[in-house]
mmCIF file of C-alpha atoms in Angstrom:
data_model
loop_
_atom_site.group_PDB
_atom_site.id
_atom_site.type_symbol
_atom_site.label_atom_id
_atom_site.label_comp_id
_atom_site.label_asym_id
_atom_site.label_seq_id
_atom_site.Cartn_x
_atom_site.Cartn_y
_atom_site.Cartn_z
ATOM 1 C CA UNK A 1 116.881 79.723 152.676
ATOM 2 C CA UNK A 2 114.113 80.908 150.312
ATOM 3 C CA UNK A 3 111.297 78.476 149.743
ATOM 4 C CA UNK A 4 110.927 76.715 146.391
ATOM 5 C CA UNK A 5 107.588 78.461 145.888
ATOM 6 C CA UNK A 6 109.263 81.848 146.277
ATOM 7 C CA UNK A 7 111.917 80.935 143.743
ATOM 8 C CA UNK A 8 109.331 79.693 141.288
ATOM 9 C CA UNK A 9 107.329 82.887 141.736
ATOM 10 C CA UNK A 10 110.293 85.133 141.070
ATOM 11 C CA UNK A 11 111.363 83.172 138.010
ATOM 12 C CA UNK A 12 107.840 83.105 136.633
ATOM 13 C CA UNK A 13 107.513 86.878 136.979
ATOM 14 C CA UNK A 14 110.905 88.403 136.053
ATOM 15 C CA UNK A 15 111.365 92.114 136.530
ATOM 16 C CA UNK A 16 110.666 93.899 133.256
ATOM 17 C CA UNK A 17 112.545 96.925 132.119
ATOM 18 C CA UNK A 18 110.427 100.054 131.778
ATOM 19 C CA UNK A 19 109.429 100.805 128.211
ATOM 20 C CA UNK A 20 109.357 104.228 126.499
ATOM 21 C CA UNK A 21 106.097 106.149 126.639
ATOM 22 C CA UNK A 22 105.683 105.784 122.873
ATOM 23 C CA UNK A 23 104.191 102.313 123.117
ATOM 24 C CA UNK A 24 100.735 103.418 122.099
ATOM 25 C CA UNK A 25 102.063 105.049 118.962
ATOM 26 C CA UNK A 26 104.240 102.005 118.269
ATOM 27 C CA UNK A 27 101.215 99.702 118.386
ATOM 28 C CA UNK A 28 99.093 102.017 116.244
ATOM 29 C CA UNK A 29 101.808 102.405 113.586
ATOM 30 C CA UNK A 30 102.305 98.623 113.490
ATOM 31 C CA UNK A 31 98.577 97.928 113.044
ATOM 32 C CA UNK A 32 98.128 100.679 110.443
ATOM 33 C CA UNK A 33 101.008 99.222 108.408
ATOM 34 C CA UNK A 34 99.560 95.724 108.718
ATOM 35 C CA UNK A 35 96.166 96.881 107.448
ATOM 36 C CA UNK A 36 97.561 99.081 104.640
ATOM 37 C CA UNK A 37 99.770 96.222 103.446
ATOM 38 C CA UNK A 38 96.725 93.953 103.197
ATOM 39 C CA UNK A 39 97.752 91.525 105.925
ATOM 40 C CA UNK A 40 94.458 92.327 107.630
ATOM 41 C CA UNK A 41 91.582 92.834 105.191
ATOM 42 C CA UNK A 42 88.153 94.518 105.570
ATOM 43 C CA UNK A 43 85.831 92.364 107.622
ATOM 44 C CA UNK A 44 88.605 90.582 109.494
ATOM 45 C CA UNK A 45 88.694 90.766 113.254
ATOM 46 C CA UNK A 46 91.701 92.107 115.113
ATOM 47 C CA UNK A 47 93.275 89.984 117.875
ATOM 48 C CA UNK A 48 91.790 90.306 121.345
ATOM 49 C CA UNK A 49 93.078 92.767 123.925
ATOM 50 C CA UNK A 50 94.768 89.902 125.759
ATOM 51 C CA UNK A 51 96.543 88.772 122.582
ATOM 52 C CA UNK A 52 97.817 92.343 122.003
ATOM 53 C CA UNK A 53 98.991 92.534 125.635
ATOM 54 C CA UNK A 54 101.065 89.411 125.128
ATOM 55 C CA UNK A 55 102.289 90.296 121.635
ATOM 56 C CA UNK A 56 103.521 93.806 122.603
ATOM 57 C CA UNK A 57 104.184 93.059 126.293
ATOM 58 C CA UNK A 58 102.038 95.969 127.463
ATOM 59 C CA UNK A 59 99.162 96.664 129.842
ATOM 60 C CA UNK A 60 95.481 96.548 128.972
ATOM 61 C CA UNK A 61 95.346 100.340 129.354
ATOM 62 C CA UNK A 62 97.970 100.780 126.640
ATOM 63 C CA UNK A 63 96.163 98.398 124.306
ATOM 64 C CA UNK A 64 92.806 100.153 124.766
ATOM 65 C CA UNK A 65 94.344 103.541 124.115
ATOM 66 C CA UNK A 66 95.999 102.222 121.003
ATOM 67 C CA UNK A 67 92.730 100.726 119.730
ATOM 68 C CA UNK A 68 90.972 103.991 120.409
ATOM 69 C CA UNK A 69 93.545 105.895 118.343
ATOM 70 C CA UNK A 70 93.352 103.270 115.629
ATOM 71 C CA UNK A 71 89.586 103.799 115.365
ATOM 72 C CA UNK A 72 90.219 107.510 114.816
ATOM 73 C CA UNK A 73 92.127 106.605 111.615
ATOM 74 C CA UNK A 74 88.901 105.242 110.110
ATOM 75 C CA UNK A 75 90.514 101.885 109.405
ATOM 76 C CA UNK A 76 88.678 99.885 112.074
ATOM 77 C CA UNK A 77 85.529 99.920 114.094
ATOM 78 C CA UNK A 78 84.749 98.331 117.469
ATOM 79 C CA UNK A 79 81.542 96.358 117.872
ATOM 80 C CA UNK A 80 80.789 96.198 121.580
ATOM 81 C CA UNK A 81 80.795 92.676 122.940
ATOM 82 C CA UNK A 82 82.180 91.265 119.687
ATOM 83 C CA UNK A 83 85.511 92.877 118.952
ATOM 84 C CA UNK A 84 87.330 95.297 116.636
ATOM 85 C CA UNK A 85 87.157 94.815 112.878
ATOM 86 C CA UNK A 86 88.915 96.195 109.841
ATOM 87 C CA UNK A 87 86.447 98.175 107.734
ATOM 88 C CA UNK A 88 86.292 99.017 104.067
ATOM 89 C CA UNK A 89 87.593 102.506 103.382
ATOM 90 C CA UNK A 90 84.756 104.794 102.247
ATOM 91 C CA UNK A 91 84.479 105.273 98.530
ATOM 92 C CA UNK A 92 84.790 109.031 98.424
ATOM 93 C CA UNK A 93 86.410 111.619 96.221
ATOM 94 C CA UNK A 94 88.739 112.631 99.075
ATOM 95 C CA UNK A 95 92.427 113.161 98.542
ATOM 96 C CA UNK A 96 94.381 109.917 98.342
ATOM 97 C CA UNK A 97 97.677 108.603 97.096
ATOM 98 C CA UNK A 98 97.547 104.964 96.083
ATOM 99 C CA UNK A 99 100.403 102.580 95.249
ATOM 100 C CA UNK A 100 99.540 102.818 91.566
ATOM 101 C CA UNK A 101 100.356 106.554 91.779
ATOM 102 C CA UNK A 102 104.036 105.564 91.983
ATOM 103 C CA UNK A 103 104.340 103.888 88.633
ATOM 104 C CA UNK A 104 107.183 106.079 87.343
ATOM 105 C CA UNK A 105 110.170 107.925 88.676
ATOM 106 C CA UNK A 106 108.387 111.176 87.781
ATOM 107 C CA UNK A 107 105.552 110.146 90.123
ATOM 108 C CA UNK A 108 107.970 109.629 92.989
ATOM 109 C CA UNK A 109 109.605 113.003 92.267
ATOM 110 C CA UNK A 110 106.140 114.613 92.339
ATOM 111 C CA UNK A 111 105.555 113.249 95.843
ATOM 112 C CA UNK A 112 108.948 114.599 96.932
ATOM 113 C CA UNK A 113 107.891 118.010 95.738
ATOM 114 C CA UNK A 114 104.760 117.767 97.869
ATOM 115 C CA UNK A 115 106.858 116.669 100.839
ATOM 116 C CA UNK A 116 109.245 119.625 100.409
ATOM 117 C CA UNK A 117 106.423 122.092 101.003
ATOM 118 C CA UNK A 118 104.800 120.168 103.850
ATOM 119 C CA UNK A 119 107.792 118.861 105.768
ATOM 120 C CA UNK A 120 109.762 122.101 105.494
ATOM 121 C CA UNK A 121 107.054 123.829 107.521
ATOM 122 C CA UNK A 122 106.745 120.812 109.835
ATOM 123 C CA UNK A 123 110.433 121.099 110.656
ATOM 124 C CA UNK A 124 110.020 124.796 111.523
ATOM 125 C CA UNK A 125 107.070 124.051 113.807
ATOM 126 C CA UNK A 126 108.953 121.167 115.386
ATOM 127 C CA UNK A 127 111.792 123.457 116.274
ATOM 128 C CA UNK A 128 109.382 125.826 118.011
ATOM 129 C CA UNK A 129 107.351 123.185 119.843
ATOM 130 C CA UNK A 130 109.524 120.111 120.408
ATOM 131 C CA UNK A 131 109.636 118.621 123.866
ATOM 132 C CA UNK A 132 112.364 116.653 125.649
ATOM 133 C CA UNK A 133 110.409 113.487 124.817
ATOM 134 C CA UNK A 134 110.362 114.410 121.123
ATOM 135 C CA UNK A 135 114.129 114.802 121.167
ATOM 136 C CA UNK A 136 114.554 111.367 122.691
ATOM 137 C CA UNK A 137 112.494 109.816 119.886
ATOM 138 C CA UNK A 138 114.364 111.774 117.190
ATOM 139 C CA UNK A 139 117.676 110.651 118.634
ATOM 140 C CA UNK A 140 116.509 107.033 118.668
ATOM 141 C CA UNK A 141 115.524 107.283 114.979
ATOM 142 C CA UNK A 142 118.893 108.807 114.114
ATOM 143 C CA UNK A 143 120.701 106.008 115.942
ATOM 144 C CA UNK A 144 118.642 103.326 114.178
ATOM 145 C CA UNK A 145 119.478 104.844 110.800
ATOM 146 C CA UNK A 146 123.181 105.077 111.646
ATOM 147 C CA UNK A 147 123.213 101.468 112.880
ATOM 148 C CA UNK A 148 121.657 100.333 109.574
ATOM 149 C CA UNK A 149 124.345 101.935 107.394
ATOM 150 C CA UNK A 150 127.140 99.369 107.891
ATOM 151 C CA UNK A 151 124.871 96.374 107.369
ATOM 152 C CA UNK A 152 123.168 95.285 104.194
ATOM 153 C CA UNK A 153 120.100 97.435 104.731
ATOM 154 C CA UNK A 154 118.236 100.193 102.906
ATOM 155 C CA UNK A 155 117.440 101.842 106.302
ATOM 156 C CA UNK A 156 113.917 102.628 105.130
ATOM 157 C CA UNK A 157 112.150 101.935 108.487
ATOM 158 C CA UNK A 158 114.558 104.239 110.389
ATOM 159 C CA UNK A 159 114.350 106.866 107.650
ATOM 160 C CA UNK A 160 110.569 106.937 107.785
ATOM 161 C CA UNK A 161 110.621 106.928 111.589
ATOM 162 C CA UNK A 162 112.821 110.036 111.660
ATOM 163 C CA UNK A 163 110.437 111.983 109.430
ATOM 164 C CA UNK A 164 107.494 110.690 111.453
ATOM 165 C CA UNK A 165 109.075 111.952 114.682
ATOM 166 C CA UNK A 166 109.616 115.407 113.133
ATOM 167 C CA UNK A 167 105.899 115.415 112.261
ATOM 168 C CA UNK A 168 104.971 114.440 115.815
ATOM 169 C CA UNK A 169 107.203 117.132 117.260
ATOM 170 C CA UNK A 170 105.049 119.788 115.547
ATOM 171 C CA UNK A 171 102.358 119.129 118.143
ATOM 172 C CA UNK A 172 99.871 119.196 115.256
ATOM 173 C CA UNK A 173 98.240 115.825 114.859
ATOM 174 C CA UNK A 174 97.427 116.408 111.207
ATOM 175 C CA UNK A 175 101.115 116.251 110.217
ATOM 176 C CA UNK A 176 101.517 112.931 111.986
ATOM 177 C CA UNK A 177 98.266 111.612 110.519
ATOM 178 C CA UNK A 178 99.398 112.481 107.013
ATOM 179 C CA UNK A 179 102.725 110.766 107.514
ATOM 180 C CA UNK A 180 100.941 107.704 108.894
ATOM 181 C CA UNK A 181 98.652 107.679 105.871
ATOM 182 C CA UNK A 182 101.542 107.872 103.409
ATOM 183 C CA UNK A 183 103.690 105.337 105.290
ATOM 184 C CA UNK A 184 107.102 104.155 104.114
ATOM 185 C CA UNK A 185 106.182 104.628 100.463
ATOM 186 C CA UNK A 186 107.221 108.265 100.901
ATOM 187 C CA UNK A 187 110.823 107.069 100.967
ATOM 188 C CA UNK A 188 111.886 107.036 97.270
ATOM 189 C CA UNK A 189 114.080 103.923 97.520
ATOM 190 C CA UNK A 190 111.007 101.835 98.456
ATOM 191 C CA UNK A 191 109.576 102.532 94.998
ATOM 192 C CA UNK A 192 112.613 102.776 92.710
ATOM 193 C CA UNK A 193 116.068 101.217 92.645
ATOM 194 C CA UNK A 194 118.100 104.079 94.006
ATOM 195 C CA UNK A 195 120.784 102.350 96.083
ATOM 196 C CA UNK A 196 121.758 99.991 93.270
ATOM 197 C CA UNK A 197 122.344 102.832 90.844
ATOM 198 C CA UNK A 198 123.859 105.763 92.796
ATOM 199 C CA UNK A 199 127.348 106.628 91.541
ATOM 200 C CA UNK A 200 128.832 106.902 95.054
ATOM 201 C CA UNK A 201 127.495 103.542 96.242
ATOM 202 C CA UNK A 202 125.082 102.506 98.959
ATOM 203 C CA UNK A 203 127.341 103.340 101.914
ATOM 204 C CA UNK A 204 128.181 106.882 100.869
ATOM 205 C CA UNK A 205 124.570 107.518 99.836
ATOM 206 C CA UNK A 206 123.167 106.519 103.240
ATOM 207 C CA UNK A 207 125.912 108.459 105.061
ATOM 208 C CA UNK A 208 124.865 111.625 103.185
ATOM 209 C CA UNK A 209 121.283 111.070 104.174
ATOM 210 C CA UNK A 210 122.261 110.515 107.781
ATOM 211 C CA UNK A 211 124.282 113.754 107.805
ATOM 212 C CA UNK A 212 121.282 115.650 106.493
ATOM 213 C CA UNK A 213 119.049 114.112 109.171
ATOM 214 C CA UNK A 214 121.571 115.216 111.795
ATOM 215 C CA UNK A 215 121.412 118.803 110.515
ATOM 216 C CA UNK A 216 117.631 118.758 110.856
ATOM 217 C CA UNK A 217 117.825 117.291 114.318
ATOM 218 C CA UNK A 218 120.393 119.834 115.550
ATOM 219 C CA UNK A 219 118.260 122.724 114.352
ATOM 220 C CA UNK A 220 115.154 121.290 116.036
ATOM 221 C CA UNK A 221 117.113 120.613 119.234
ATOM 222 C CA UNK A 222 118.387 124.171 119.245
ATOM 223 C CA UNK A 223 114.879 125.515 118.527
ATOM 224 C CA UNK A 224 116.121 127.337 115.446
ATOM 225 C CA UNK A 225 113.083 127.338 113.192
ATOM 226 C CA UNK A 226 114.730 129.009 110.199
ATOM 227 C CA UNK A 227 117.623 126.535 110.218
ATOM 228 C CA UNK A 228 115.254 123.599 110.667
ATOM 229 C CA UNK A 229 113.230 124.655 107.622
ATOM 230 C CA UNK A 230 116.365 125.175 105.540
ATOM 231 C CA UNK A 231 117.845 121.830 106.631
ATOM 232 C CA UNK A 232 114.639 119.960 105.745
ATOM 233 C CA UNK A 233 114.290 121.716 102.406
ATOM 234 C CA UNK A 234 117.921 120.953 101.560
ATOM 235 C CA UNK A 235 117.508 117.310 102.557
ATOM 236 C CA UNK A 236 114.381 116.671 100.480
ATOM 237 C CA UNK A 237 115.701 118.688 97.523
ATOM 238 C CA UNK A 238 118.874 116.625 97.663
ATOM 239 C CA UNK A 239 116.770 113.439 97.761
ATOM 240 C CA UNK A 240 115.024 114.553 94.616
ATOM 241 C CA UNK A 241 118.338 115.251 92.851
ATOM 242 C CA UNK A 242 119.853 111.955 94.053
ATOM 243 C CA UNK A 243 116.811 110.134 92.654
ATOM 244 C CA UNK A 244 117.179 111.880 89.290
ATOM 245 C CA UNK A 245 120.872 111.092 89.059
ATOM 246 C CA UNK A 246 120.338 107.418 89.924
ATOM 247 C CA UNK A 247 117.987 106.856 87.018
ATOM 248 C CA UNK A 248 118.570 106.583 83.259
ATOM 249 C CA UNK A 249 117.945 109.984 81.620
ATOM 250 C CA UNK A 250 114.933 108.685 79.712
ATOM 251 C CA UNK A 251 113.309 107.377 82.939
ATOM 252 C CA UNK A 252 112.769 110.849 84.395
ATOM 253 C CA UNK A 253 110.178 112.959 82.634
ATOM 254 C CA UNK A 254 109.450 116.499 83.833
ATOM 255 C CA UNK A 255 105.873 117.319 84.700
#
């Protein structure tokens, strides 16, 4: 008969299921979003490594790698022996897109036009370079989006995650860094009321988007660069047209 101490030990340390290898990225994305949304402000100290280990249920190695990658974004700095702090973004004339740059529907359409050029090429590169691990993450994002369709959800997190995984699959960190910088504001329905106004209704709208994502995924899976580029261009061009059609005619002004 097992001793009480053995039982207590086993119950206190239950076997944990193995997690995906994307934990570092998951932590970085979460912290970047927290900082960009103003929940952590310049000068504020990040939680300790131990607190992150508990919060995300990960090892110290994972936390340290995540903090290292977070430093590379220029959003934080580590002061040895003190901790990691959010820092004030440098006041430079570098390229930036701020929330106030999305004041009108035309502004959102302008960003979609930028995305068409960038993400079309990203899809082509992703088809050439994707790994088995990339496909797993793309499939997970597709499933999350599909699961969000029947419920009362705008599916924005899953939508953004899919585009982020395409960027990562390029193997070019600059694509992923740009997507991280832009965040979920690249999804038009975070900025304007699209789902409330589309003629076909929320369900049909999201089903169309999901079908377009599937076309992109299939081309990347099959390593068909031309089809991947075409599928991404079609998807984002359709998004632009859906946005235009969902708005009053006087709300959309051509540039």
